[in-house]
Amino acid sequence: MATTITSTIKLPSGYEIPRLGFGVYKTPPEETERCCLDAFKAGYRHIDSAAMYRNEEGCGNAIRASGIPREQIFFTSKVFDISYDAAKAQVDKSLALAKLDYIDLILLHKPMGGSENRKGAWKALVEAVEAGKVRSIGVSNYSVHHLNELERHIAELETEGGKGKGGVVSIQQVELHPWLARKDIVDWCTQRGVAVQAYCPIVRGNRWDEPALQRLVKKYGKTEAQILIRWSLDKGLIPLPKSATPSRIAANAEVFDFSLTPEEVKGLETDEYSPVAWDPTVSRLED
Ligand SMILES: NC(=O)c1ccc[n+]([C@@H]2O[C@H](COP(=O)([O-])OP(=O)(O)OC[C@H]3O[C@@H](n4cnc5c(N)ncnc54)[C@H](OP(=O)(O)O)[C@@H]3O)[C@@H](O)[C@H]2O)c1
């Protein structure tokens, strides 16, 4: 069946995540409720926020004001301070700010903090799932060495606490687009069934002039942003485009009436390593 805006992917946790997300990084707190309501009107059912964005309250207000049943909306937040105590406290703070009974997905926002703190922060997320506060958990900005360490931590937590105490990694969220395809990370996740969210999926508008992109813009009569969002979808990723502009919020969701061929997906991808955001994946395990 063709992918639509309500299509989902089943996560390792067993919960479903909508294929298209709506990012709210840098969305001003006072505009966040309006932006999320515009997104719901355009058909999005998946909001990507974070404690660090300081707009979880507006996201929660929009979720309640939308009239859409809570279980049809997928809400993500992220923990920025990486330690057991900070992560445990942040889960409760995010729930209180958003005024929600549960959060669909919480990610560790970055790998920095040192090995013991990463393990502790992960343990806090596992406990939040056990307590019914969070449904799925994952990480963001982890490279393969961080992901391998996380697998070791999960095995240690199982040994220490018993079966199921290590938790399940459902998501890895990283910057990902044709100029930063991160094959090693995507392969790691694909081999384990971990879903990959692509942030900066439209490269913050920085690559509109690329000839390969312009050829597809002309062929499909779509905008540059729509072609790049479709590239993510056709790669099996979960793109998280952000906009605070009503017309762009709507247009960025109009990507389900066409698809790229496998050759076009491959043709757009480059060997470049050109992040447009911060890049914590390059941090060392001791950072
Ligand atoms: N985990 C992490 O560390 C991390 C890091 C960065 C981002 N993220 C997540 O990923 C989301 C997306 O990343 P991002 O916001 O950095 O970058 P992005 O989605 O690639 O680009 C957003 C920028 O592009 C503009 N834009 C949106 N639609 C457009 C269109 N159709 N035509 C032209 N310009 C358009 C937006 O402007 P207007 O808003 O003015 O329309 C905004 O300036 C974030 O909001 C956040 O949820 C996560």
mmCIF file of C-alpha atoms and ligand atoms in Angstrom:
data_model
loop_
_atom_site.group_PDB
_atom_site.id
_atom_site.type_symbol
_atom_site.label_atom_id
_atom_site.label_comp_id
_atom_site.label_asym_id
_atom_site.label_seq_id
_atom_site.Cartn_x
_atom_site.Cartn_y
_atom_site.Cartn_z
ATOM 1 C CA MET A 1 0.000 0.000 0.000
ATOM 2 C CA ALA A 2 1.201 3.517 -0.768
ATOM 3 C CA THR A 3 2.603 5.549 2.117
ATOM 4 C CA THR A 4 0.285 8.302 3.373
ATOM 5 C CA ILE A 5 0.629 10.938 6.066
ATOM 6 C CA THR A 6 -1.023 8.558 8.535
ATOM 7 C CA SER A 7 1.283 5.620 7.681
ATOM 8 C CA THR A 8 3.366 4.351 10.572
ATOM 9 C CA ILE A 9 6.413 2.204 11.287
ATOM 10 C CA LYS A 10 6.300 -0.353 14.092
ATOM 11 C CA LEU A 11 9.079 0.306 16.596
ATOM 12 C CA PRO A 12 11.025 -2.342 18.538
ATOM 13 C CA SER A 13 8.940 -1.238 21.581
ATOM 14 C CA GLY A 14 5.818 -2.462 19.761
ATOM 15 C CA TYR A 15 4.365 1.053 19.381
ATOM 16 C CA GLU A 16 3.730 2.704 16.001
ATOM 17 C CA ILE A 17 5.420 5.943 14.907
ATOM 18 C CA PRO A 18 4.050 8.144 12.076
ATOM 19 C CA ARG A 19 6.353 8.271 9.011
ATOM 20 C CA LEU A 20 6.482 12.087 8.925
ATOM 21 C CA GLY A 21 7.361 14.198 11.959
ATOM 22 C CA PHE A 22 7.098 17.930 12.628
ATOM 23 C CA GLY A 23 10.157 19.589 14.175
ATOM 24 C CA VAL A 24 9.921 22.510 16.602
ATOM 25 C CA TYR A 25 13.586 23.365 17.235
ATOM 26 C CA LYS A 26 13.868 27.197 17.416
ATOM 27 C CA THR A 27 10.082 27.551 17.280
ATOM 28 C CA PRO A 28 9.456 30.354 19.789
ATOM 29 C CA PRO A 29 7.550 29.085 22.866
ATOM 30 C CA GLU A 30 4.756 31.621 22.310
ATOM 31 C CA GLU A 31 4.257 30.406 18.714
ATOM 32 C CA THR A 32 4.570 26.685 19.344
ATOM 33 C CA GLU A 33 0.914 25.942 20.062
ATOM 34 C CA ARG A 34 -0.148 27.709 16.843
ATOM 35 C CA CYS A 35 2.553 25.942 14.772
ATOM 36 C CA CYS A 36 1.587 22.502 16.104
ATOM 37 C CA LEU A 37 -2.105 23.193 15.483
ATOM 38 C CA ASP A 38 -1.244 24.235 11.901
ATOM 39 C CA ALA A 39 0.698 20.985 11.586
ATOM 40 C CA PHE A 40 -2.208 18.886 12.876
ATOM 41 C CA LYS A 41 -4.504 20.675 10.397
ATOM 42 C CA ALA A 42 -2.080 19.749 7.600
ATOM 43 C CA GLY A 43 -2.239 16.099 8.700
ATOM 44 C CA TYR A 44 0.947 15.643 10.754
ATOM 45 C CA ARG A 45 0.441 13.450 13.817
ATOM 46 C CA HIS A 46 4.009 13.463 15.130
ATOM 47 C CA ILE A 47 5.753 16.339 16.963
ATOM 48 C CA ASP A 48 9.488 16.407 17.717
ATOM 49 C CA SER A 49 10.385 18.612 20.693
ATOM 50 C CA ALA A 50 13.033 18.526 23.434
ATOM 51 C CA ALA A 51 13.580 19.917 26.909
ATOM 52 C CA MET A 52 16.281 22.110 25.390
ATOM 53 C CA TYR A 53 13.771 23.730 22.936
ATOM 54 C CA ARG A 54 11.774 25.161 25.878
ATOM 55 C CA ASN A 55 8.494 24.687 24.036
ATOM 56 C CA GLU A 56 7.102 21.390 25.380
ATOM 57 C CA GLU A 57 4.304 23.343 27.061
ATOM 58 C CA GLY A 58 3.072 24.729 23.721
ATOM 59 C CA CYS A 59 3.240 21.250 22.170
ATOM 60 C CA GLY A 60 1.127 19.809 24.984
ATOM 61 C CA ASN A 61 -1.370 22.678 24.727
ATOM 62 C CA ALA A 62 -1.773 21.991 20.993
ATOM 63 C CA ILE A 63 -2.184 18.244 21.564
ATOM 64 C CA ARG A 64 -5.029 18.889 24.010
ATOM 65 C CA ALA A 65 -6.602 21.726 21.970
ATOM 66 C CA SER A 66 -6.528 19.747 18.709
ATOM 67 C CA GLY A 67 -9.480 17.529 19.572
ATOM 68 C CA ILE A 68 -7.509 14.628 18.043
ATOM 69 C CA PRO A 69 -7.564 11.517 20.258
ATOM 70 C CA ARG A 70 -4.317 11.414 22.270
ATOM 71 C CA GLU A 71 -3.413 7.936 21.015
ATOM 72 C CA GLN A 72 -3.390 9.232 17.417
ATOM 73 C CA ILE A 73 -0.634 11.740 18.196
ATOM 74 C CA PHE A 74 3.020 10.845 18.708
ATOM 75 C CA PHE A 75 4.958 13.252 20.934
ATOM 76 C CA THR A 76 8.734 13.175 21.371
ATOM 77 C CA SER A 77 10.906 14.961 23.890
ATOM 78 C CA LYS A 78 14.608 14.687 24.688
ATOM 79 C CA VAL A 79 16.750 14.769 27.799
ATOM 80 C CA PHE A 80 19.705 17.154 27.509
ATOM 81 C CA ASP A 81 21.605 16.620 30.778
ATOM 82 C CA ILE A 82 23.068 13.148 30.659
ATOM 83 C CA SER A 83 23.071 11.453 34.066
ATOM 84 C CA TYR A 84 20.707 9.170 35.988
ATOM 85 C CA ASP A 85 19.414 11.899 38.309
ATOM 86 C CA ALA A 86 19.032 14.548 35.599
ATOM 87 C CA ALA A 87 17.247 12.207 33.185
ATOM 88 C CA LYS A 88 14.904 10.911 35.884
ATOM 89 C CA ALA A 89 13.987 14.473 36.923
ATOM 90 C CA GLN A 90 13.633 15.644 33.310
ATOM 91 C CA VAL A 91 11.053 12.976 32.426
ATOM 92 C CA ASP A 92 8.792 14.237 35.236
ATOM 93 C CA LYS A 93 9.429 17.858 34.295
ATOM 94 C CA SER A 94 8.567 17.249 30.623
ATOM 95 C CA LEU A 95 5.351 15.440 31.589
ATOM 96 C CA ALA A 96 4.393 18.315 33.881
ATOM 97 C CA LEU A 97 5.211 21.033 31.332
ATOM 98 C CA ALA A 98 3.335 19.306 28.502
ATOM 99 C CA LYS A 99 0.555 18.270 30.919
ATOM 100 C CA LEU A 100 0.434 14.809 29.404
ATOM 101 C CA ASP A 101 -0.142 11.416 31.049
ATOM 102 C CA TYR A 102 2.615 9.843 28.984
ATOM 103 C CA ILE A 103 5.241 10.786 26.383
ATOM 104 C CA ASP A 104 5.466 8.593 23.297
ATOM 105 C CA LEU A 105 9.227 8.814 22.889
ATOM 106 C CA ILE A 106 12.095 10.190 24.944
ATOM 107 C CA LEU A 107 15.615 10.341 23.553
ATOM 108 C CA LEU A 108 18.960 11.030 25.147
ATOM 109 C CA HIS A 109 19.679 14.222 23.180
ATOM 110 C CA LYS A 110 23.447 13.770 22.928
ATOM 111 C CA PRO A 111 26.140 11.246 23.822
ATOM 112 C CA MET A 112 28.368 13.589 25.850
ATOM 113 C CA GLY A 113 28.600 13.048 29.608
ATOM 114 C CA GLY A 114 30.912 10.066 29.983
ATOM 115 C CA SER A 115 30.230 6.352 29.990
ATOM 116 C CA GLU A 116 28.799 6.008 33.518
ATOM 117 C CA ASN A 117 26.453 8.952 33.041
ATOM 118 C CA ARG A 118 25.258 7.633 29.655
ATOM 119 C CA LYS A 119 24.512 4.286 31.270
ATOM 120 C CA GLY A 120 22.729 5.993 34.182
ATOM 121 C CA ALA A 121 20.658 8.249 31.917
ATOM 122 C CA TRP A 122 19.609 5.232 29.851
ATOM 123 C CA LYS A 123 18.634 3.367 33.040
ATOM 124 C CA ALA A 124 16.436 6.336 34.033
ATOM 125 C CA LEU A 125 14.630 6.108 30.676
ATOM 126 C CA VAL A 126 14.152 2.335 31.114
ATOM 127 C CA GLU A 127 12.595 2.986 34.523
ATOM 128 C CA ALA A 128 10.340 5.690 33.025
ATOM 129 C CA VAL A 129 9.013 3.076 30.571
ATOM 130 C CA GLU A 130 8.437 0.627 33.449
ATOM 131 C CA ALA A 131 6.535 3.357 35.322
ATOM 132 C CA GLY A 132 4.267 3.977 32.297
ATOM 133 C CA LYS A 133 5.509 7.557 31.889
ATOM 134 C CA VAL A 134 7.134 6.922 28.506
ATOM 135 C CA ARG A 135 6.287 4.399 25.781
ATOM 136 C CA SER A 136 9.448 4.184 23.679
ATOM 137 C CA ILE A 137 13.030 5.300 24.247
ATOM 138 C CA GLY A 138 16.070 5.931 22.108
ATOM 139 C CA VAL A 139 19.080 8.118 21.490
ATOM 140 C CA SER A 140 20.104 11.057 19.350
ATOM 141 C CA ASN A 141 23.440 12.047 17.863
ATOM 142 C CA TYR A 142 25.022 8.684 18.720
ATOM 143 C CA SER A 143 27.677 7.366 16.371
ATOM 144 C CA VAL A 144 28.449 3.671 15.942
ATOM 145 C CA HIS A 145 30.925 3.655 18.847
ATOM 146 C CA HIS A 146 28.265 5.160 21.144
ATOM 147 C CA LEU A 147 25.662 2.681 19.877
ATOM 148 C CA ASN A 148 27.992 -0.261 20.494
ATOM 149 C CA GLU A 149 28.605 1.027 24.013
ATOM 150 C CA LEU A 150 24.831 1.331 24.542
ATOM 151 C CA GLU A 151 24.446 -2.337 23.607
ATOM 152 C CA ARG A 152 27.089 -3.198 26.204
ATOM 153 C CA HIS A 153 25.270 -1.067 28.794
ATOM 154 C CA ILE A 154 21.974 -2.818 28.021
ATOM 155 C CA ALA A 155 23.642 -6.211 28.501
ATOM 156 C CA GLU A 156 25.162 -5.025 31.820
ATOM 157 C CA LEU A 157 21.813 -3.702 33.075
ATOM 158 C CA GLU A 158 20.225 -7.083 32.222
ATOM 159 C CA THR A 159 22.972 -8.909 34.103
ATOM 160 C CA GLU A 160 22.621 -6.619 37.108
ATOM 161 C CA GLY A 161 18.828 -6.314 37.234
ATOM 162 C CA GLY A 162 17.398 -9.267 35.364
ATOM 163 C CA LYS A 163 15.678 -9.808 32.034
ATOM 164 C CA GLY A 164 14.080 -6.697 30.513
ATOM 165 C CA LYS A 165 16.013 -4.307 32.775
ATOM 166 C CA GLY A 166 18.235 -3.178 29.901
ATOM 167 C CA GLY A 167 15.427 -1.621 27.878
ATOM 168 C CA VAL A 168 14.851 -1.557 24.148
ATOM 169 C CA VAL A 169 16.351 0.977 21.717
ATOM 170 C CA SER A 170 13.549 2.041 19.382
ATOM 171 C CA ILE A 171 14.986 5.160 17.722
ATOM 172 C CA GLN A 172 18.199 6.835 16.707
ATOM 173 C CA GLN A 173 17.809 10.494 15.635
ATOM 174 C CA VAL A 174 20.624 12.143 13.658
ATOM 175 C CA GLU A 175 21.196 14.822 11.061
ATOM 176 C CA LEU A 176 20.691 13.021 7.776
ATOM 177 C CA HIS A 177 20.218 14.177 4.172
ATOM 178 C CA PRO A 178 21.932 13.605 0.799
ATOM 179 C CA TRP A 179 24.998 15.581 1.930
ATOM 180 C CA LEU A 180 25.321 13.591 5.163
ATOM 181 C CA ALA A 181 23.959 10.103 4.491
ATOM 182 C CA ARG A 182 25.660 8.400 7.478
ATOM 183 C CA LYS A 183 25.714 4.927 5.933
ATOM 184 C CA ASP A 184 27.522 3.373 8.932
ATOM 185 C CA ILE A 185 24.908 4.551 11.424
ATOM 186 C CA VAL A 186 21.967 3.663 9.161
ATOM 187 C CA ASP A 187 23.415 0.166 8.572
ATOM 188 C CA TRP A 188 23.884 -0.380 12.329
ATOM 189 C CA CYS A 189 20.268 0.571 12.973
ATOM 190 C CA THR A 190 18.835 -1.365 10.019
ATOM 191 C CA GLN A 191 20.595 -4.555 11.144
ATOM 192 C CA ARG A 192 18.886 -4.255 14.545
ATOM 193 C CA GLY A 193 15.471 -2.928 13.494
ATOM 194 C CA VAL A 194 16.115 0.463 15.144
ATOM 195 C CA ALA A 195 14.179 3.201 13.311
ATOM 196 C CA VAL A 196 16.148 6.256 12.124
ATOM 197 C CA GLN A 197 14.807 9.804 12.339
ATOM 198 C CA ALA A 198 16.375 12.357 9.990
ATOM 199 C CA TYR A 199 16.837 15.826 11.406
ATOM 200 C CA CYS A 200 17.593 18.845 9.220
ATOM 201 C CA PRO A 201 15.972 16.807 6.414
ATOM 202 C CA ILE A 202 15.729 19.897 4.193
ATOM 203 C CA VAL A 203 19.276 21.002 5.114
ATOM 204 C CA ARG A 204 17.803 24.275 6.475
ATOM 205 C CA GLY A 205 17.328 25.361 2.854
ATOM 206 C CA ASN A 206 21.093 25.502 2.256
ATOM 207 C CA ARG A 207 21.273 23.234 -0.810
ATOM 208 C CA TRP A 208 18.499 24.461 -3.089
ATOM 209 C CA ASP A 209 20.930 25.172 -5.975
ATOM 210 C CA GLU A 210 22.301 21.626 -6.268
ATOM 211 C CA PRO A 211 21.839 20.499 -9.907
ATOM 212 C CA ALA A 212 20.739 16.941 -8.976
ATOM 213 C CA LEU A 213 18.044 18.425 -6.731
ATOM 214 C CA GLN A 214 16.945 20.929 -9.368
ATOM 215 C CA ARG A 215 16.520 18.143 -11.956
ATOM 216 C CA LEU A 216 14.029 16.388 -9.645
ATOM 217 C CA VAL A 217 12.276 19.686 -8.809
ATOM 218 C CA LYS A 218 11.634 20.154 -12.529
ATOM 219 C CA LYS A 219 10.697 16.540 -13.214
ATOM 220 C CA TYR A 220 8.098 16.274 -10.431
ATOM 221 C CA GLY A 221 6.931 19.907 -10.235
ATOM 222 C CA LYS A 222 7.643 19.821 -6.491
ATOM 223 C CA THR A 223 9.606 22.194 -4.233
ATOM 224 C CA GLU A 224 13.161 21.498 -3.138
ATOM 225 C CA ALA A 225 11.898 20.830 0.398
ATOM 226 C CA GLN A 226 9.302 18.344 -0.847
ATOM 227 C CA ILE A 227 11.904 16.444 -2.907
ATOM 228 C CA LEU A 228 14.258 16.210 0.100
ATOM 229 C CA ILE A 229 11.489 15.074 2.465
ATOM 230 C CA ARG A 230 10.490 12.454 -0.114
ATOM 231 C CA TRP A 231 14.150 11.334 -0.325
ATOM 232 C CA SER A 232 14.059 10.628 3.420
ATOM 233 C CA LEU A 233 10.765 8.751 3.189
ATOM 234 C CA ASP A 234 11.958 6.699 0.224
ATOM 235 C CA LYS A 235 15.147 5.789 2.150
ATOM 236 C CA GLY A 236 12.927 4.377 4.927
ATOM 237 C CA LEU A 237 13.835 7.220 7.312
ATOM 238 C CA ILE A 238 11.468 9.328 9.423
ATOM 239 C CA PRO A 239 12.014 12.959 8.383
ATOM 240 C CA LEU A 240 11.380 15.783 10.879
ATOM 241 C CA PRO A 241 11.054 19.002 8.821
ATOM 242 C CA LYS A 242 10.587 22.188 10.848
ATOM 243 C CA SER A 243 8.714 25.294 9.852
ATOM 244 C CA ALA A 244 6.915 28.075 11.674
ATOM 245 C CA THR A 245 5.412 29.385 8.404
ATOM 246 C CA PRO A 246 1.831 28.179 7.806
ATOM 247 C CA SER A 247 2.201 27.787 4.021
ATOM 248 C CA ARG A 248 5.470 25.818 4.410
ATOM 249 C CA ILE A 249 4.056 23.639 7.201
ATOM 250 C CA ALA A 250 1.279 22.594 4.812
ATOM 251 C CA ALA A 251 3.481 22.277 1.707
ATOM 252 C CA ASN A 252 6.104 20.156 3.512
ATOM 253 C CA ALA A 253 3.384 17.571 4.196
ATOM 254 C CA GLU A 254 2.305 17.368 0.540
ATOM 255 C CA VAL A 255 4.756 14.611 -0.257
ATOM 256 C CA PHE A 256 2.508 11.578 -0.488
ATOM 257 C CA ASP A 257 1.333 12.005 -4.089
ATOM 258 C CA PHE A 258 4.681 11.085 -5.669
ATOM 259 C CA SER A 259 7.806 9.076 -4.944
ATOM 260 C CA LEU A 260 11.384 8.953 -6.195
ATOM 261 C CA THR A 261 12.693 5.921 -8.057
ATOM 262 C CA PRO A 262 15.451 3.882 -6.363
ATOM 263 C CA GLU A 263 17.884 5.321 -8.949
ATOM 264 C CA GLU A 264 16.824 8.879 -8.089
ATOM 265 C CA VAL A 265 17.231 8.221 -4.356
ATOM 266 C CA LYS A 266 20.728 6.908 -5.035
ATOM 267 C CA GLY A 267 21.523 9.668 -7.528
ATOM 268 C CA LEU A 268 20.765 12.443 -5.034
ATOM 269 C CA GLU A 269 22.951 10.927 -2.310
ATOM 270 C CA THR A 270 26.551 12.132 -2.152
ATOM 271 C CA ASP A 271 29.727 11.068 -0.342
ATOM 272 C CA GLU A 272 29.935 14.452 1.365
ATOM 273 C CA TYR A 273 30.085 14.778 5.142
ATOM 274 C CA SER A 274 28.542 18.231 5.483
ATOM 275 C CA PRO A 275 26.532 18.800 8.664
ATOM 276 C CA VAL A 276 24.525 22.022 8.944
ATOM 277 C CA ALA A 277 23.805 21.605 12.676
ATOM 278 C CA TRP A 278 26.019 20.652 15.625
ATOM 279 C CA ASP A 279 27.637 17.211 15.281
ATOM 280 C CA PRO A 280 27.980 15.367 18.594
ATOM 281 C CA THR A 281 28.430 12.041 16.766
ATOM 282 C CA VAL A 282 32.134 12.875 16.506
ATOM 283 C CA SER A 283 32.540 13.056 20.287
ATOM 284 C CA ARG A 284 34.693 10.414 21.951
ATOM 285 C CA LEU A 285 33.453 7.884 24.509
ATOM 286 C CA GLU A 286 35.351 9.736 27.224
ATOM 287 C CA ASP A 287 33.648 13.078 26.375
HETATM 288 N N1 LIG B 1 18.376 15.835 17.928
HETATM 289 C C1 LIG B 1 19.006 16.932 17.569
HETATM 290 O O1 LIG B 1 20.130 17.237 18.026
HETATM 291 C C2 LIG B 1 18.362 17.846 16.567
HETATM 292 C C3 LIG B 1 19.139 18.880 15.972
HETATM 293 C C4 LIG B 1 18.513 19.698 15.037
HETATM 294 C C5 LIG B 1 17.185 19.469 14.699
HETATM 295 N N2 LIG B 1 16.458 18.475 15.311
HETATM 296 C C6 LIG B 1 15.027 18.249 15.002
HETATM 297 O O2 LIG B 1 14.825 18.211 13.610
HETATM 298 C C7 LIG B 1 13.964 19.280 13.215
HETATM 299 C C8 LIG B 1 14.361 19.800 11.855
HETATM 300 O O3 LIG B 1 15.672 20.314 11.833
HETATM 301 P P1 LIG B 1 15.987 21.868 11.637
HETATM 302 O O4 LIG B 1 14.804 22.634 12.120
HETATM 303 O O5 LIG B 1 17.289 22.165 12.232
HETATM 304 O O6 LIG B 1 16.170 21.996 10.051
HETATM 305 P P2 LIG B 1 15.229 21.808 8.736
HETATM 306 O O7 LIG B 1 13.918 21.206 9.065
HETATM 307 O O8 LIG B 1 16.091 21.148 7.713
HETATM 308 O O9 LIG B 1 15.035 23.313 8.251
HETATM 309 C C9 LIG B 1 14.238 24.229 8.944
HETATM 310 C C10 LIG B 1 14.459 25.612 8.316
HETATM 311 O O10 LIG B 1 14.022 25.594 6.960
HETATM 312 C C11 LIG B 1 12.991 26.566 6.766
HETATM 313 N N3 LIG B 1 11.959 25.937 5.920
HETATM 314 C C12 LIG B 1 11.030 25.026 6.291
HETATM 315 N N4 LIG B 1 10.278 24.648 5.230
HETATM 316 C C13 LIG B 1 10.745 25.342 4.168
HETATM 317 C C14 LIG B 1 10.366 25.377 2.805
HETATM 318 N N5 LIG B 1 9.362 24.624 2.340
HETATM 319 N N6 LIG B 1 11.058 26.215 1.970
HETATM 320 C C15 LIG B 1 12.077 26.979 2.441
HETATM 321 N N7 LIG B 1 12.495 26.968 3.732
HETATM 322 C C16 LIG B 1 11.822 26.155 4.587
HETATM 323 C C17 LIG B 1 12.462 26.909 8.140
HETATM 324 O O11 LIG B 1 12.048 28.252 8.173
HETATM 325 P P3 LIG B 1 10.643 28.751 8.796
HETATM 326 O O12 LIG B 1 10.445 28.067 10.098
HETATM 327 O O13 LIG B 1 10.868 30.223 8.931
HETATM 328 O O14 LIG B 1 9.573 28.418 7.792
HETATM 329 C C18 LIG B 1 13.694 26.698 9.014
HETATM 330 O O15 LIG B 1 14.514 27.854 8.983
HETATM 331 C C19 LIG B 1 14.096 20.294 14.343
HETATM 332 O O16 LIG B 1 13.045 21.211 14.390
HETATM 333 C C20 LIG B 1 14.154 19.373 15.533
HETATM 334 O O17 LIG B 1 12.860 18.899 15.862
HETATM 335 C C21 LIG B 1 17.049 17.651 16.219
#
